[in-house]
PDB file of C-alpha atoms in Angstrom:
ATOM      1  CA  VAL A   1      46.450 -19.962 130.587  1.00  0.00           C
ATOM      2  CA  GLN A   2      50.004 -18.849 129.982  1.00  0.00           C
ATOM      3  CA  LEU A   3      53.303 -19.974 128.421  1.00  0.00           C
ATOM      4  CA  GLN A   4      56.422 -18.202 129.463  1.00  0.00           C
ATOM      5  CA  ALA A   5      59.973 -18.427 128.125  1.00  0.00           C
ATOM      6  CA  SER A   6      62.836 -17.659 130.423  1.00  0.00           C
ATOM      7  CA  GLY A   7      66.678 -17.982 130.948  1.00  0.00           C
ATOM      8  CA  GLY A   8      67.960 -15.299 128.621  1.00  0.00           C
ATOM      9  CA  GLY A   9      70.788 -13.182 129.189  1.00  0.00           C
ATOM     10  CA  LEU A  10      74.296 -11.887 128.035  1.00  0.00           C
ATOM     11  CA  VAL A  11      76.862 -14.514 127.369  1.00  0.00           C
ATOM     12  CA  GLN A  12      80.258 -14.545 125.709  1.00  0.00           C
ATOM     13  CA  PRO A  13      80.889 -16.328 122.154  1.00  0.00           C
ATOM     14  CA  GLY A  14      81.421 -19.923 122.903  1.00  0.00           C
ATOM     15  CA  GLY A  15      79.260 -19.907 126.098  1.00  0.00           C
ATOM     16  CA  SER A  16      76.231 -21.583 127.146  1.00  0.00           C
ATOM     17  CA  LEU A  17      72.541 -20.907 128.099  1.00  0.00           C
ATOM     18  CA  ARG A  18      69.638 -22.878 129.115  1.00  0.00           C
ATOM     19  CA  LEU A  19      66.206 -21.526 128.306  1.00  0.00           C
ATOM     20  CA  SER A  20      63.135 -22.783 129.880  1.00  0.00           C
ATOM     21  CA  CYS A  21      59.368 -22.652 128.624  1.00  0.00           C
ATOM     22  CA  ALA A  22      56.897 -23.375 131.461  1.00  0.00           C
ATOM     23  CA  ALA A  23      53.177 -23.404 131.077  1.00  0.00           C
ATOM     24  CA  SER A  24      50.457 -22.735 133.542  1.00  0.00           C
ATOM     25  CA  GLY A  25      46.858 -23.363 133.286  1.00  0.00           C
ATOM     26  CA  PHE A  26      47.257 -26.191 130.702  1.00  0.00           C
ATOM     27  CA  THR A  27      49.596 -29.239 130.532  1.00  0.00           C
ATOM     28  CA  LEU A  28      52.511 -28.715 128.237  1.00  0.00           C
ATOM     29  CA  ASP A  29      52.885 -32.434 127.882  1.00  0.00           C
ATOM     30  CA  ASP A  30      49.769 -32.815 125.868  1.00  0.00           C
ATOM     31  CA  TYR A  31      51.259 -30.522 123.015  1.00  0.00           C
ATOM     32  CA  ALA A  32      54.235 -30.445 120.670  1.00  0.00           C
ATOM     33  CA  VAL A  33      56.444 -27.457 121.728  1.00  0.00           C
ATOM     34  CA  GLY A  34      58.689 -25.249 119.615  1.00  0.00           C
ATOM     35  CA  TRP A  35      61.348 -22.877 120.033  1.00  0.00           C
ATOM     36  CA  PHE A  36      61.689 -19.843 117.773  1.00  0.00           C
ATOM     37  CA  ARG A  37      63.945 -16.784 117.631  1.00  0.00           C
ATOM     38  CA  GLN A  38      63.848 -13.387 115.768  1.00  0.00           C
ATOM     39  CA  ALA A  39      66.669 -11.180 115.512  1.00  0.00           C
ATOM     40  CA  PRO A  40      66.441  -7.449 114.588  1.00  0.00           C
ATOM     41  CA  GLY A  41      65.713  -6.882 110.967  1.00  0.00           C
ATOM     42  CA  LYS A  42      65.269 -10.645 110.317  1.00  0.00           C
ATOM     43  CA  GLU A  43      62.488 -13.165 109.915  1.00  0.00           C
ATOM     44  CA  ARG A  44      61.398 -15.475 112.615  1.00  0.00           C
ATOM     45  CA  GLU A  45      63.493 -18.926 112.544  1.00  0.00           C
ATOM     46  CA  GLY A  46      62.389 -22.165 113.839  1.00  0.00           C
ATOM     47  CA  VAL A  47      65.016 -23.372 116.084  1.00  0.00           C
ATOM     48  CA  SER A  48      63.869 -26.549 117.525  1.00  0.00           C
ATOM     49  CA  CYS A  49      60.636 -28.607 118.229  1.00  0.00           C
ATOM     50  CA  THR A  50      59.713 -31.676 120.129  1.00  0.00           C
ATOM     51  CA  ASN A  51      56.510 -33.505 119.413  1.00  0.00           C
ATOM     52  CA  THR A  52      54.390 -35.106 122.334  1.00  0.00           C
ATOM     53  CA  GLY A  53      54.176 -38.766 122.630  1.00  0.00           C
ATOM     54  CA  ASP A  54      56.874 -40.108 120.552  1.00  0.00           C
ATOM     55  CA  ASN A  55      59.183 -36.945 121.401  1.00  0.00           C
ATOM     56  CA  VAL A  56      60.740 -36.885 118.124  1.00  0.00           C
ATOM     57  CA  THR A  57      62.791 -33.778 117.821  1.00  0.00           C
ATOM     58  CA  TYR A  58      63.749 -31.379 115.067  1.00  0.00           C
ATOM     59  CA  TYR A  59      66.456 -28.710 114.835  1.00  0.00           C
ATOM     60  CA  GLY A  60      67.087 -26.175 112.378  1.00  0.00           C
ATOM     61  CA  ASP A  61      70.203 -26.380 110.383  1.00  0.00           C
ATOM     62  CA  SER A  62      71.895 -23.287 112.088  1.00  0.00           C
ATOM     63  CA  VAL A  63      71.731 -24.916 115.653  1.00  0.00           C
ATOM     64  CA  LYS A  64      71.956 -28.500 114.905  1.00  0.00           C
ATOM     65  CA  GLY A  65      74.657 -30.228 117.121  1.00  0.00           C
ATOM     66  CA  ARG A  66      74.767 -27.028 119.368  1.00  0.00           C
ATOM     67  CA  PHE A  67      71.150 -26.815 120.897  1.00  0.00           C
ATOM     68  CA  THR A  68      69.204 -29.672 122.621  1.00  0.00           C
ATOM     69  CA  ILE A  69      65.574 -29.534 123.312  1.00  0.00           C
ATOM     70  CA  SER A  70      64.229 -31.546 126.278  1.00  0.00           C
ATOM     71  CA  ARG A  71      61.145 -32.055 128.338  1.00  0.00           C
ATOM     72  CA  ASN A  72      61.754 -31.645 132.075  1.00  0.00           C
ATOM     73  CA  ASN A  73      58.416 -32.513 133.323  1.00  0.00           C
ATOM     74  CA  ILE A  74      54.880 -32.216 132.084  1.00  0.00           C
ATOM     75  CA  ASN A  75      54.821 -28.619 132.088  1.00  0.00           C
ATOM     76  CA  THR A  76      58.386 -27.589 131.178  1.00  0.00           C
ATOM     77  CA  VAL A  77      60.398 -27.624 128.017  1.00  0.00           C
ATOM     78  CA  ASP A  78      64.070 -26.572 127.950  1.00  0.00           C
ATOM     79  CA  LEU A  79      66.393 -25.474 125.383  1.00  0.00           C
ATOM     80  CA  GLN A  80      70.076 -26.034 126.073  1.00  0.00           C
ATOM     81  CA  MET A  81      72.146 -23.732 123.768  1.00  0.00           C
ATOM     82  CA  ASP A  82      76.031 -24.431 123.779  1.00  0.00           C
ATOM     83  CA  SER A  83      78.854 -23.038 121.743  1.00  0.00           C
ATOM     84  CA  LEU A  84      76.884 -19.986 121.137  1.00  0.00           C
ATOM     85  CA  ASN A  85      78.034 -17.191 118.464  1.00  0.00           C
ATOM     86  CA  VAL A  86      76.963 -13.596 117.809  1.00  0.00           C
ATOM     87  CA  GLU A  87      74.444 -14.983 115.162  1.00  0.00           C
ATOM     88  CA  ASP A  88      72.470 -16.710 117.983  1.00  0.00           C
ATOM     89  CA  THR A  89      71.585 -13.104 119.259  1.00  0.00           C
ATOM     90  CA  ALA A  90      67.753 -12.862 119.282  1.00  0.00           C
ATOM     91  CA  VAL A  91      64.655 -12.918 121.209  1.00  0.00           C
ATOM     92  CA  TYR A  92      63.676 -16.446 121.648  1.00  0.00           C
ATOM     93  CA  TYR A  93      60.035 -17.543 122.040  1.00  0.00           C
ATOM     94  CA  CYS A  94      58.096 -20.946 122.675  1.00  0.00           C
ATOM     95  CA  ALA A  95      54.969 -22.079 121.519  1.00  0.00           C
ATOM     96  CA  ALA A  96      52.757 -25.022 121.838  1.00  0.00           C
ATOM     97  CA  GLY A  97      50.755 -26.719 119.277  1.00  0.00           C
ATOM     98  CA  GLY A  98      49.749 -29.918 117.340  1.00  0.00           C
ATOM     99  CA  GLN A  99      52.831 -31.211 115.621  1.00  0.00           C
ATOM    100  CA  CYS A 100      56.320 -30.595 114.578  1.00  0.00           C
ATOM    101  CA  GLY A 101      58.040 -30.660 111.261  1.00  0.00           C
ATOM    102  CA  TYR A 102      61.260 -29.673 109.256  1.00  0.00           C
ATOM    103  CA  TYR A 103      61.365 -27.591 106.197  1.00  0.00           C
ATOM    104  CA  LEU A 104      63.913 -25.532 104.280  1.00  0.00           C
ATOM    105  CA  GLY A 105      66.331 -25.625 107.060  1.00  0.00           C
ATOM    106  CA  SER A 106      64.257 -24.775 109.986  1.00  0.00           C
ATOM    107  CA  SER A 107      61.981 -26.684 112.352  1.00  0.00           C
ATOM    108  CA  HIS A 108      58.253 -25.850 112.411  1.00  0.00           C
ATOM    109  CA  LEU A 109      55.363 -26.014 114.668  1.00  0.00           C
ATOM    110  CA  LEU A 110      51.987 -26.807 112.918  1.00  0.00           C
ATOM    111  CA  GLU A 111      48.546 -25.665 114.491  1.00  0.00           C
ATOM    112  CA  THR A 112      49.981 -23.272 117.213  1.00  0.00           C
ATOM    113  CA  ARG A 113      47.582 -23.036 120.139  1.00  0.00           C
ATOM    114  CA  TYR A 114      49.718 -20.892 122.727  1.00  0.00           C
ATOM    115  CA  GLN A 115      52.698 -18.708 122.478  1.00  0.00           C
ATOM    116  CA  GLY A 116      54.629 -16.940 125.341  1.00  0.00           C
ATOM    117  CA  GLN A 117      56.364 -13.898 125.573  1.00  0.00           C
ATOM    118  CA  GLY A 118      60.200 -14.086 124.445  1.00  0.00           C
ATOM    119  CA  THR A 119      63.423 -13.884 126.373  1.00  0.00           C
ATOM    120  CA  LEU A 120      66.326 -11.968 124.943  1.00  0.00           C
ATOM    121  CA  VAL A 121      69.582 -13.812 124.265  1.00  0.00           C
ATOM    122  CA  THR A 122      72.671 -11.574 123.469  1.00  0.00           C
ATOM    123  CA  VAL A 123      75.986 -13.243 122.555  1.00  0.00           C
ATOM    124  CA  SER A 124      78.696 -10.642 122.690  1.00  0.00           C
ATOM    125  CA  SER A 125      82.156 -10.314 123.785  1.00  0.00           C
TER     126      SER A 125
END
């Protein structure tokens, strides 16, 4: 059983990246999926989350209008990141769990079951 985030890299301010969260050993479509990030010296922040079933999505205030979460197939959830700025620099993680929510400016994933290794996103000129 494994959950793996990929697609990180170095991008200039204003650029775009697409991250992918891929599951093996279980069906990702059976779970809500959340993306999180953690920058050096900062707390983990919920970026986006998508429920299973109704596919309702949530976004953190800092990324709303710039990031888009989507389910590509039954085992992959992507995060399209546009208009990136230096404050988006962080290690990005994905996790699968029971239900998404929104609270105090961040998306949240309740009842986390699986979490993968992160992928580093660096926004710099």
